[in-house]
Amino acid sequence: MSETAILSDEALRLVRDIGQADIVVGIPSFNNGGTIAHVARAAAAGLVKYFPDRVAVLVNSDGGSSDGTPELVAATDVGAARTLLLRHATRPVHKLVTAYQGIPGKGSAFRTIFEIARHLNARACAVVDADLRSVTPEWFELLLGPVLQEDFDFVAPLYSRHKYDGTITNAIVYPLVRALYGRRIRQPIGGDFGMSGRLAAHYADQDAWETDVAKFGIDIWMTTTALVGDFRVCQAYLGAKIHDAKDPGAHLADMLVQVTGALFRQIEAQEPFWSKIEGSEPVPDFGFRYEVGLEPVNVNVERMRTTFRNGVREFAELYAQVLGPETLAACERLAAGPDEAFALPADLWVRIVYDFVIAYHHRRLLPDHLLRTLTPLYLGRTASWVNEAAGYSAADVENAIDQLCRAFEERKPAFLHAWREGRTVP
Amino acid sequence: MMDERTGSMFDPLQRFLERLATIMPVLFAVGVVLIAGLLIAWLMETLVRLLLRSLGFDRIREQAPVAEALRRTSLRATPSVLAGHVMRWVIVVVTLLAALSILSAEATDAVLAGLIHYLPRLAAGLILIVLGFAASSFAARSVLIWAVNSELHGARWLALGVRVVVGVFFLALALENLGFGREVALVVLAILLGGAVFAAALAFGLAGKDLAHESLERMLRSARDEDRDTLSHL
């Protein structure tokens, strides 16, 4: 697709009218009428408050909402926040509301934002989810400041989260990204990112927009692409992340397929990069950490254990093609054991995840089937984590996750051998 | 008198020897063709196997659909060995036809004509059976994974039911294509589908009423907010 086809004629005309900008803030949306006005106002207030001398453009890249989301952004008075601020903007915040072109999905919405940033020759760009309830003007200082003032290229978010929240991130995505790519980016799929104009243009230039990246998995794609491209990476503490409740009909298995599928594809494609890396190193942090009150979380551990047991029993034939004999036997022992002793230890979980990555690479099962069969094992690990972390403070939680990541790092050499030889991890 | 008796005694033997003298070259030719054909079959099997192995043909085993098909059919042999077997049997069949043609051209023509007439149907039938096998395996596995992840009871039986229904559907198609019992195939399919629905109704209504009650109760519970997990996995 040519550059002109990526942007609609109307968007191109508006971009030409604006000419040049220092900052682009992108909000991808699809039926986010309940929250998007708040996100747009927070963004405008942040831009006016923290970057009053910069030319800024607020872009809403919409996927054909039927609830009037684009109209709400268009109607939002981005100047109203001035009354709350000490400083007045010397330059107005421009608004650009456009429907993205191409394959429906968050990735295509981001592509449009990156193209607009490139056309405007922006120095910094930030993207935030449209369903955020906890977003504040400070988020934009934290996502854009490290780029404009410290010359970082990629700013990942850091959030305060309930110890039972973000289990896919904590148990799979963060440990794998840290162990394989060697950088401790705590929220690789956070959804709210800051980046330099150079990195936004780099993203736009990638040959990935006609693949699944256009639909889902854009977050992990952005993070790993920044790491592989040797861009300067940091993270910024944004506080609590509260967003609209997801669709209750959205199935965990579908979510796992999307997230792990996107991550495993990146791992497969970027082997020359990560195979040379040993250990991991922290990335610079920005932002002031503080305690936040978090909403209570309901967890039905019994149901998770039941799904784990059913999965180990019913998927035995499939797991035999994916997991090593010892790993499978350990799962079967755990499934047959009593509830009180139910604990899926870190070492076993590391072998399970690595074996799934290898099975995906060597196509031991159809990818969709393979990734869906991870669901019961993941729920087993989550049930185990809920038991383990019941009395943990926030610091204990981070320590335990750090231990898990170290276990991933220690087993990486064995994983690499197994990956190359098509075996399971010993 | 004596000469007449001796002559009549040796006549049948003479006729037998004359007939044998006529047939022997034919039998000899058949033997030569069979031995040569079998030797060529063995030689070609070995050649094909070694050639494919040296070309890395066995690597297709690593591809998921092929590996899955080999595993499901319990074939332990490598793809190059399998290709060698196919080559050998093709040559054996051609050899048998050649041998038959030496014995009787008419019989060979009749067999060949019958085979040629039936081959397209046979091939289509075989393709349908292979497709049915693949489709039923795929559908059964998809249903099993969905059912387990959706916390449904009896996931295995549900998957088995789907496998049987899809398999029988394709078998009925294959049989109809081969010209066997068209009506029978359709009736079997109808009975199976109807029977499955009836059995499920009975199981839920009578024999499995407790199970049905428990399942429905659980479905209702999970639909209620207070019993739903509120943790965000991402």
XYZ file of C-alpha atoms in Angstrom:
660
model
C 0.000 0.000 0.000
C 1.467 3.402 -0.932
C 1.870 6.146 1.668
C -0.924 8.169 0.142
C -3.256 5.165 0.275
C -2.488 4.626 3.986
C -3.883 8.073 4.778
C -7.265 9.175 3.498
C -7.447 12.252 1.248
C -9.006 14.213 4.083
C -6.258 13.181 6.526
C -3.591 14.098 3.975
C -5.161 17.509 3.454
C -5.269 18.155 7.207
C -1.660 17.000 7.585
C -0.598 19.389 4.815
C -2.526 22.213 6.453
C -0.689 21.634 9.741
C 2.626 21.286 7.944
C 5.006 20.383 10.743
C 4.630 19.297 14.388
C 6.899 18.501 17.328
C 4.574 16.007 18.988
C 1.930 13.582 17.793
C -0.340 11.841 20.291
C -2.309 8.973 18.776
C -5.466 7.406 20.153
C -6.581 4.297 18.250
C -10.255 3.632 18.836
C -13.179 1.393 18.072
C -16.458 2.078 19.849
C -14.864 3.837 22.828
C -17.510 6.527 23.157
C -17.647 6.129 26.941
C -14.040 7.067 27.580
C -12.398 8.654 24.583
C -13.407 12.233 25.374
C -11.692 11.895 28.763
C -8.543 10.466 27.124
C -8.498 13.276 24.538
C -8.935 15.954 27.205
C -6.175 14.402 29.352
C -3.853 14.325 26.341
C -4.604 17.926 25.398
C -4.145 19.070 28.999
C -0.850 17.196 29.241
C 0.424 18.715 26.020
C -0.586 22.235 27.028
C 0.751 21.885 30.547
C 4.071 20.169 29.892
C 4.901 21.128 26.323
C 3.311 24.576 25.876
C 5.879 25.736 23.335
C 5.671 22.697 21.099
C 3.405 22.219 18.121
C 1.271 19.200 19.013
C -1.290 17.172 17.108
C -3.858 14.872 18.642
C -4.744 12.063 16.225
C -7.755 9.818 16.585
C -7.346 6.810 14.288
C -10.719 5.098 14.295
C -11.743 1.671 13.041
C -15.292 2.516 11.970
C -16.984 3.018 15.338
C -20.761 2.971 15.332
C -21.153 4.763 18.681
C -19.977 8.186 17.541
C -16.432 7.887 18.910
C -14.803 10.096 16.211
C -17.540 12.703 16.589
C -16.907 12.809 20.343
C -13.208 13.487 19.764
C -14.036 16.110 17.164
C -16.392 17.800 19.615
C -13.958 17.678 22.553
C -12.700 21.121 23.449
C -8.974 20.567 23.836
C -8.555 24.159 24.992
C -10.917 23.813 27.965
C -8.206 22.346 30.151
C -6.369 25.659 30.144
C -8.516 26.968 32.964
C -7.058 24.272 35.208
C -3.457 25.028 34.441
C -0.884 27.455 35.631
C 0.540 28.052 32.202
C -1.206 28.880 28.980
C -0.244 27.281 25.742
C 1.527 29.501 23.302
C 0.559 27.136 20.515
C -2.770 25.352 20.071
C -3.203 21.599 20.047
C -4.362 20.491 16.616
C -6.886 17.709 16.287
C -6.968 15.200 13.469
C -9.764 12.645 13.395
C -9.475 10.022 10.690
C -10.665 6.544 9.837
C -7.696 4.301 9.181
C -7.332 2.332 5.960
C -6.362 -1.320 5.519
C -6.941 -4.481 7.533
C -9.251 -3.816 10.501
C -7.273 -3.842 13.744
C -5.260 -1.864 16.258
C -2.107 -2.340 14.185
C -3.591 -0.554 11.187
C -4.731 2.276 13.477
C -1.147 2.629 14.758
C 0.244 2.563 11.245
C -1.883 5.569 10.364
C -0.589 7.404 13.448
C 3.034 6.574 12.562
C 2.523 7.783 8.989
C 1.017 11.048 10.207
C 3.969 11.485 12.603
C 6.332 10.950 9.697
C 4.470 13.362 7.404
C 4.558 15.997 10.155
C 8.227 15.311 10.834
C 7.366 14.900 14.529
C 10.167 14.602 17.085
C 8.113 12.566 19.517
C 4.999 10.455 19.374
C 2.845 8.795 22.025
C 0.028 6.297 21.704
C -2.507 5.547 24.407
C -5.516 3.253 24.583
C -8.920 4.864 24.092
C -10.579 2.896 26.905
C -8.455 4.361 29.729
C -10.185 5.709 32.804
C -7.096 6.423 34.871
C -5.157 8.441 32.288
C -3.966 11.852 33.518
C -2.126 14.752 31.835
C 1.053 13.537 33.588
C 1.077 10.365 31.493
C 1.954 12.466 28.445
C 4.812 14.205 30.178
C 6.149 10.789 31.196
C 5.719 9.185 27.777
C 7.035 12.132 25.754
C 9.529 13.764 28.141
C 12.206 11.033 27.954
C 12.116 11.326 24.152
C 12.213 15.124 23.933
C 14.544 15.791 26.848
C 16.699 12.653 27.151
C 16.799 11.441 23.542
C 15.254 8.058 24.256
C 13.556 6.327 21.331
C 11.084 4.066 23.086
C 9.255 4.623 26.369
C 7.413 1.600 27.741
C 4.837 2.043 30.494
C 5.113 0.907 34.112
C 1.908 0.504 36.065
C 0.790 -0.317 39.580
C -1.384 -3.378 39.224
C -3.180 -5.777 41.494
C -0.979 -8.785 42.249
C -3.425 -11.088 40.467
C -3.748 -8.861 37.391
C -1.655 -9.051 34.248
C -0.879 -12.752 34.654
C -0.199 -13.312 30.944
C 2.290 -10.457 31.096
C 3.857 -11.614 34.368
C 4.012 -15.337 33.607
C 4.760 -15.400 29.884
C 5.451 -12.135 28.082
C 7.729 -10.288 30.503
C 9.861 -13.346 31.392
C 10.276 -14.328 27.743
C 11.115 -10.807 26.560
C 13.543 -10.344 29.427
C 15.247 -13.741 29.049
C 15.448 -13.743 25.263
C 15.891 -10.059 24.371
C 17.960 -9.241 27.475
C 16.127 -6.063 28.585
C 13.902 -5.791 31.638
C 10.875 -4.094 30.129
C 8.249 -4.800 32.759
C 5.178 -4.112 30.591
C 6.077 -5.119 27.041
C 2.414 -5.177 26.003
C 1.243 -2.241 28.101
C -0.519 -0.510 25.237
C 0.601 3.037 26.116
C 3.959 3.961 24.617
C 6.127 6.941 23.812
C 8.581 6.927 20.911
C 10.833 9.157 18.888
C 9.846 10.326 15.422
C 12.750 8.260 14.125
C 11.307 5.082 15.660
C 7.770 5.902 14.471
C 9.130 6.211 10.917
C 11.047 2.948 11.410
C 7.805 1.232 12.415
C 5.983 2.673 9.421
C 8.725 1.375 7.114
C 8.454 -2.226 8.322
C 7.047 -4.843 6.007
C 4.530 -6.169 8.516
C 1.356 -4.218 7.940
C -0.306 -6.787 5.723
C 0.226 -9.533 8.319
C -1.486 -10.335 11.627
C 0.401 -7.396 13.158
C -2.232 -5.162 11.557
C -4.946 -6.963 13.514
C -3.475 -7.730 16.939
C -0.127 -8.125 18.654
C 1.038 -4.633 17.723
C 2.244 -3.962 21.293
C 4.739 -6.822 21.470
C 5.716 -6.156 17.867
C 6.590 -2.528 18.724
C 8.560 -3.503 21.818
C 10.603 -6.256 20.181
C 11.143 -4.237 16.999
C 12.555 -1.380 19.106
C 14.848 -3.812 20.945
C 16.075 -5.529 17.803
C 16.618 -2.161 16.086
C 18.944 -1.136 18.942
C 16.884 1.925 19.799
C 17.354 3.604 23.186
C 14.729 2.151 25.484
C 13.394 3.251 28.879
C 10.209 2.927 30.916
C 8.047 5.454 32.745
C 5.893 4.918 35.827
C 2.332 5.987 35.049
C 0.511 4.870 38.210
C -2.563 2.644 38.121
C -4.028 1.520 34.846
C -7.788 1.319 34.948
C -9.664 0.808 31.745
C -13.144 -0.086 30.599
C -14.107 -3.671 31.411
C -13.262 -5.879 28.466
C -15.984 -7.732 26.634
C -17.056 -10.510 29.069
C -17.583 -12.768 26.047
C -13.948 -12.459 25.092
C -12.502 -15.873 25.774
C -9.217 -16.356 27.570
C -8.096 -18.900 24.965
C -8.569 -16.327 22.160
C -6.595 -13.788 24.156
C -3.778 -16.287 24.719
C -3.711 -17.198 21.035
C -3.374 -13.540 20.057
C -0.733 -12.603 22.616
C 1.416 -15.729 22.526
C 0.994 -16.088 18.763
C 2.289 -12.551 18.212
C 5.181 -13.082 20.644
C 6.173 -16.498 19.289
C 6.157 -15.149 15.720
C 8.502 -12.354 16.763
C 10.767 -14.822 18.573
C 10.867 -16.974 15.460
C 11.654 -14.063 13.163
C 14.244 -12.458 15.439
C 16.317 -15.506 16.373
C 19.578 -14.039 15.010
C 19.200 -11.189 17.507
C 18.167 -12.930 20.719
C 20.209 -16.094 20.295
C 23.402 -14.109 20.969
C 22.157 -12.462 24.156
C 23.075 -13.705 27.611
C 21.440 -12.523 30.839
C 19.446 -9.317 31.068
C 19.961 -5.715 32.082
C 17.582 -3.127 33.521
C 16.341 -0.193 31.473
C 16.262 3.374 32.856
C 13.095 4.293 34.782
C 11.311 7.646 34.796
C 8.476 8.854 36.995
C 7.752 9.107 40.681
C 6.563 5.866 42.269
C 3.724 6.019 44.737
C 1.220 3.700 46.413
C -2.142 3.499 44.732
C -5.398 1.970 45.870
C -6.313 -0.903 43.582
C -9.717 -2.383 42.903
C -10.268 -5.816 44.482
C -10.059 -8.776 42.126
C -12.255 -11.900 42.135
C -10.467 -15.138 41.329
C -12.097 -18.561 41.188
C -9.089 -20.777 41.918
C -11.123 -23.961 42.075
C -12.356 -23.478 38.530
C -8.819 -22.816 37.327
C -7.566 -26.029 38.937
C -10.447 -27.979 37.414
C -9.651 -26.654 33.935
C -5.991 -27.544 34.478
C -6.881 -31.109 35.494
C -9.323 -31.542 32.606
C -6.733 -30.178 30.188
C -3.954 -32.494 31.398
C -6.316 -35.472 31.105
C -7.981 -34.629 27.787
C -4.967 -33.107 26.009
C -2.543 -35.858 27.095
C -2.117 -37.018 23.504
C -1.448 -33.462 22.291
C 0.849 -32.549 25.175
C 2.910 -35.657 24.430
C 3.876 -33.996 21.134
C 4.738 -30.682 22.770
C 6.141 -31.260 26.252
C 9.147 -33.278 27.325
C 8.341 -36.593 29.070
C 9.456 -35.302 32.482
C 7.515 -32.068 32.089
C 4.368 -33.950 31.104
C 4.791 -36.413 33.965
C 5.147 -33.518 36.428
C 1.929 -31.975 35.094
C 0.131 -35.310 35.431
C 1.357 -35.729 39.015
C 0.155 -32.236 39.828
C -3.234 -32.876 38.222
C -3.658 -36.087 40.197
C -2.621 -34.510 43.518
C -4.824 -32.932 46.186
C -6.003 -29.308 46.081
C -4.059 -28.383 49.211
C -0.744 -29.360 47.606
C -1.513 -27.737 44.261
C 1.546 -25.740 43.185
C 2.956 -25.405 39.691
C 6.547 -24.379 40.446
C 8.534 -21.818 38.465
C 10.948 -24.396 37.073
C 8.125 -26.512 35.640
C 6.414 -23.445 34.210
C 9.640 -22.335 32.498
C 9.955 -25.734 30.784
C 6.292 -25.651 29.725
C 6.588 -22.196 28.149
C 9.875 -22.946 26.406
C 8.500 -26.253 25.073
C 5.510 -24.407 23.638
C 7.783 -21.862 21.952
C 9.792 -24.712 20.403
C 6.666 -26.637 19.385
C 5.371 -23.484 17.678
C 8.661 -23.007 15.833
C 8.804 -26.639 14.687
C 5.064 -26.800 13.910
C 4.442 -29.858 16.048
C 0.721 -29.007 15.979
C -1.359 -26.544 13.995
C -0.468 -23.148 15.537
C -4.014 -22.320 16.586
C -4.508 -25.702 18.257
C -1.110 -25.519 19.930
C -1.668 -22.069 21.419
C -5.165 -22.944 22.631
C -3.895 -26.011 24.464
C -1.741 -23.701 26.563
C -4.895 -22.373 28.300
C -5.316 -25.116 30.961
C -1.602 -25.060 31.829
C -1.674 -21.273 32.078
C -4.698 -21.477 34.382
C -2.841 -24.046 36.485
C 0.066 -21.648 36.832
C -2.326 -18.759 37.612
C -4.131 -20.801 40.299
C -0.767 -21.688 41.779
C 0.295 -18.025 41.703
C -2.902 -16.881 43.436
C -2.205 -19.333 46.276
C 1.458 -18.381 46.458
C 0.912 -14.620 46.365
C -2.031 -14.509 48.772
C 0.041 -12.874 51.506
C 2.507 -11.016 49.278
C 3.113 -7.283 49.410
C 3.801 -5.387 46.169
C 7.545 -5.809 46.765
C 7.149 -9.555 47.372
C 5.232 -9.853 44.109
C 8.023 -8.153 42.160
C 10.619 -10.355 43.882
C 8.719 -13.516 42.961
C 8.353 -12.379 39.343
C 12.038 -11.537 39.293
C 12.828 -15.081 40.507
C 10.668 -16.512 37.733
C 12.508 -14.397 35.161
C 15.860 -15.600 36.507
C 14.665 -19.181 36.075
C 13.854 -18.343 32.426
C 17.289 -16.786 31.972
C 19.107 -19.744 33.560
C 17.390 -22.206 31.272
C 17.873 -20.135 28.126
C 21.024 -22.008 26.932
C 19.178 -25.345 27.202
C 16.222 -23.778 25.405
C 18.452 -22.525 22.591
C 19.913 -26.001 22.031
C 16.470 -27.571 22.099
C 15.127 -24.866 19.742
C 17.850 -25.574 17.193
C 17.607 -29.340 17.422
C 13.805 -29.501 17.588
C 13.812 -31.234 20.972
C 12.027 -30.436 24.207
C 13.755 -28.568 27.026
C 15.411 -30.980 29.508
C -4.276 -105.605 -32.533
C -1.472 -104.957 -30.106
C -0.310 -101.935 -32.158
C -3.817 -100.437 -32.109
C -4.047 -100.783 -28.310
C -0.571 -99.280 -27.819
C -1.426 -96.411 -30.179
C -4.696 -95.577 -28.379
C -2.877 -95.607 -25.011
C -0.157 -93.177 -26.089
C -2.414 -90.799 -28.007
C -3.607 -88.810 -24.927
C -0.052 -88.643 -23.629
C 1.106 -87.400 -26.996
C -1.639 -84.780 -27.061
C -0.688 -83.717 -23.537
C 2.948 -83.383 -24.535
C 2.016 -81.437 -27.656
C -0.156 -79.083 -25.562
C 2.606 -78.787 -22.982
C 5.074 -77.965 -25.716
C 2.726 -75.211 -26.840
C 2.119 -73.831 -23.303
C 5.639 -74.162 -21.922
C 7.109 -71.209 -23.819
C 4.138 -69.119 -22.666
C 4.593 -70.197 -19.018
C 8.304 -69.619 -19.361
C 7.652 -66.131 -20.708
C 5.212 -65.424 -17.830
C 7.832 -66.618 -15.339
C 10.509 -64.461 -16.897
C 8.211 -61.393 -16.872
C 7.213 -62.002 -13.235
C 10.776 -62.526 -12.024
C 12.088 -59.562 -14.018
C 9.185 -57.367 -12.866
C 9.671 -58.264 -9.231
C 13.401 -57.636 -9.517
C 12.787 -54.264 -11.167
C 10.202 -53.448 -8.478
C 12.716 -54.200 -5.726
C 15.453 -52.259 -7.533
C 13.228 -49.230 -8.150
C 11.996 -49.244 -4.565
C 15.583 -49.130 -3.314
C 16.552 -46.437 -5.828
C 13.582 -44.214 -5.003
C 14.163 -44.605 -1.279
C 17.865 -43.751 -1.474
C 17.343 -40.879 -3.910
C 14.568 -39.253 -1.854
C 16.508 -39.712 1.355
C 19.584 -38.053 -0.151
C 17.382 -35.162 -1.365
C 16.102 -34.594 2.169
C 12.548 -35.664 1.361
C 12.140 -37.069 4.892
C 12.132 -33.518 6.259
C 8.485 -33.121 5.247
C 7.782 -35.282 8.298
C 8.593 -32.239 10.421
C 5.657 -30.291 8.978
C 2.679 -30.405 11.320
C -0.010 -31.717 8.918
C 2.276 -34.486 7.569
C 3.523 -35.455 11.026
C -0.040 -35.494 12.257
C -1.250 -37.649 9.339
C 1.617 -40.141 9.809
C 0.986 -40.328 13.528
C -2.758 -40.791 13.139
C -2.327 -43.573 10.587
C 0.286 -45.210 12.859
C 2.791 -45.225 10.005
C 6.231 -45.533 11.492
C 8.061 -45.649 8.134
C 9.823 -42.548 6.822
C 8.308 -40.707 3.808
C 11.137 -41.958 1.534
C 10.429 -45.568 2.542
C 6.718 -45.023 1.937
C 7.401 -43.577 -1.525
C 9.602 -46.627 -2.242
C 6.739 -48.949 -1.237
C 4.334 -47.115 -3.530
C 6.805 -47.418 -6.434
C 7.249 -51.147 -5.788
C 3.532 -51.869 -5.740
C 2.875 -49.878 -8.884
C 5.538 -51.929 -10.698
C 4.155 -55.176 -9.234
C 0.664 -54.362 -10.553
C 2.058 -53.472 -14.005
C 4.074 -56.710 -13.977
C 0.999 -58.777 -13.138
C -0.947 -57.125 -15.954
C 1.917 -57.806 -18.377
C 2.026 -61.459 -17.280
C -1.736 -61.737 -17.679
C -1.538 -60.277 -21.184
C 0.870 -63.094 -22.160
C -1.614 -65.696 -20.973
C -4.712 -64.135 -22.500
C -5.000 -60.852 -24.294
C -8.797 -60.896 -24.011
C -8.761 -61.363 -20.237
C -6.225 -58.574 -19.872
C -8.278 -56.255 -22.019
C -11.362 -57.031 -19.936
C -9.523 -56.447 -16.647
C -7.894 -53.262 -17.949
C -11.170 -51.917 -19.330
C -12.894 -52.571 -16.022
C -10.070 -50.946 -14.082
C -9.914 -47.913 -16.336
C -13.667 -47.483 -16.127
C -13.636 -47.725 -12.328
C -10.384 -45.907 -11.576
C -11.748 -42.322 -11.518
C -14.501 -43.342 -9.115
C -12.066 -45.307 -6.994
C -9.668 -42.372 -6.881
C -12.456 -39.946 -5.990
C -13.697 -42.328 -3.310
C -10.220 -42.656 -1.824
C -9.742 -38.884 -1.871
C -13.076 -38.461 -0.092
C -12.077 -40.972 2.576
C -8.714 -39.270 3.107
C -10.432 -35.857 3.230
C -13.014 -37.219 5.636
C -10.296 -38.593 7.867
C -8.494 -35.248 7.905
C -11.701 -33.227 8.366
C -13.022 -35.436 11.167
C -9.661 -35.333 12.981
C -9.460 -31.559 12.663
C -13.063 -31.025 13.749
C -12.768 -33.446 16.672
C -9.585 -31.820 17.924
C -11.017 -28.315 17.559
C -14.134 -29.319 19.490
C -12.083 -31.057 22.190
C -9.896 -27.979 22.720
C -12.869 -25.631 22.700
C -14.865 -27.809 25.096
C -12.027 -28.223 27.608
C -11.199 -24.508 27.535
C -14.905 -23.701 27.937
C -15.055 -25.962 31.011
C -17.672 -28.269 29.476
C -18.283 -31.741 30.864
C -17.745 -34.720 28.560
C -15.411 -32.903 26.166
C -13.947 -36.195 24.991
C -17.355 -37.658 24.123
C -18.379 -34.490 22.353
C -15.216 -34.667 20.241
C -15.780 -38.351 19.550
C -19.339 -37.605 18.440
C -18.119 -34.930 16.044
C -15.470 -37.293 14.684
C -18.060 -40.024 14.049
C -20.604 -37.704 12.433
C -18.064 -36.021 10.137
C -16.381 -39.349 9.354
C -19.660 -41.074 8.517
C -20.718 -38.144 6.362
C -17.585 -38.456 4.241
C -17.841 -42.249 4.188
C -21.400 -41.937 2.896
C -20.175 -39.552 0.202
C -17.386 -41.972 -0.751
C -19.744 -44.957 -0.891
C -22.211 -43.037 -3.006
C -19.371 -42.089 -5.319
C -18.320 -45.731 -5.625
C -21.890 -46.686 -6.419
C -22.498 -48.764 -3.284
C -25.762 -48.518 -1.396
C -26.594 -44.882 -2.023
C -29.759 -45.035 -0.027
C -28.091 -47.065 2.717
C -25.396 -44.440 3.177
C -27.933 -41.644 3.440
C -30.111 -43.613 5.834
C -27.093 -44.428 8.020
C -26.167 -40.763 8.158
C -29.720 -39.733 9.024
C -29.946 -42.415 11.712
C -26.628 -41.361 13.197
C -27.488 -37.675 13.315
C -30.998 -38.269 14.576
C -29.727 -40.861 17.018
C -27.102 -38.487 18.367
C -29.695 -35.796 19.026
C -32.084 -38.321 20.574
C -29.343 -39.831 22.745
C -28.279 -36.392 23.948
C -31.884 -35.526 24.761
C -32.330 -38.780 26.656
C -29.034 -38.390 28.464
C -29.918 -34.892 29.555
C -33.533 -35.659 30.295
C -33.332 -39.041 32.005
C -30.098 -40.872 32.619
C -27.988 -37.775 33.050
C -30.456 -35.485 34.718
C -28.134 -34.893 37.652
C -25.283 -34.126 35.306
C -27.542 -31.893 33.234
C -28.682 -30.133 36.387
C -25.111 -29.638 37.532
C -23.970 -28.403 34.119
C -26.837 -25.951 33.776
C -26.307 -24.760 37.330
C -22.639 -24.159 36.609
C -23.437 -22.344 33.365
C -25.875 -20.104 35.231
C -23.395 -19.518 38.036
C -20.646 -18.568 35.638
C -23.021 -16.188 33.908
C -23.592 -14.364 37.188
C -21.226 -11.538 37.943
C -20.363 -12.539 41.505
C -18.851 -15.845 40.382
C -16.883 -14.418 37.462
C -13.147 -13.858 37.602
C -12.448 -10.155 37.449
C -8.718 -10.400 37.062
C -7.273 -8.918 33.885
C -5.015 -11.486 32.261
C -3.185 -8.947 30.108
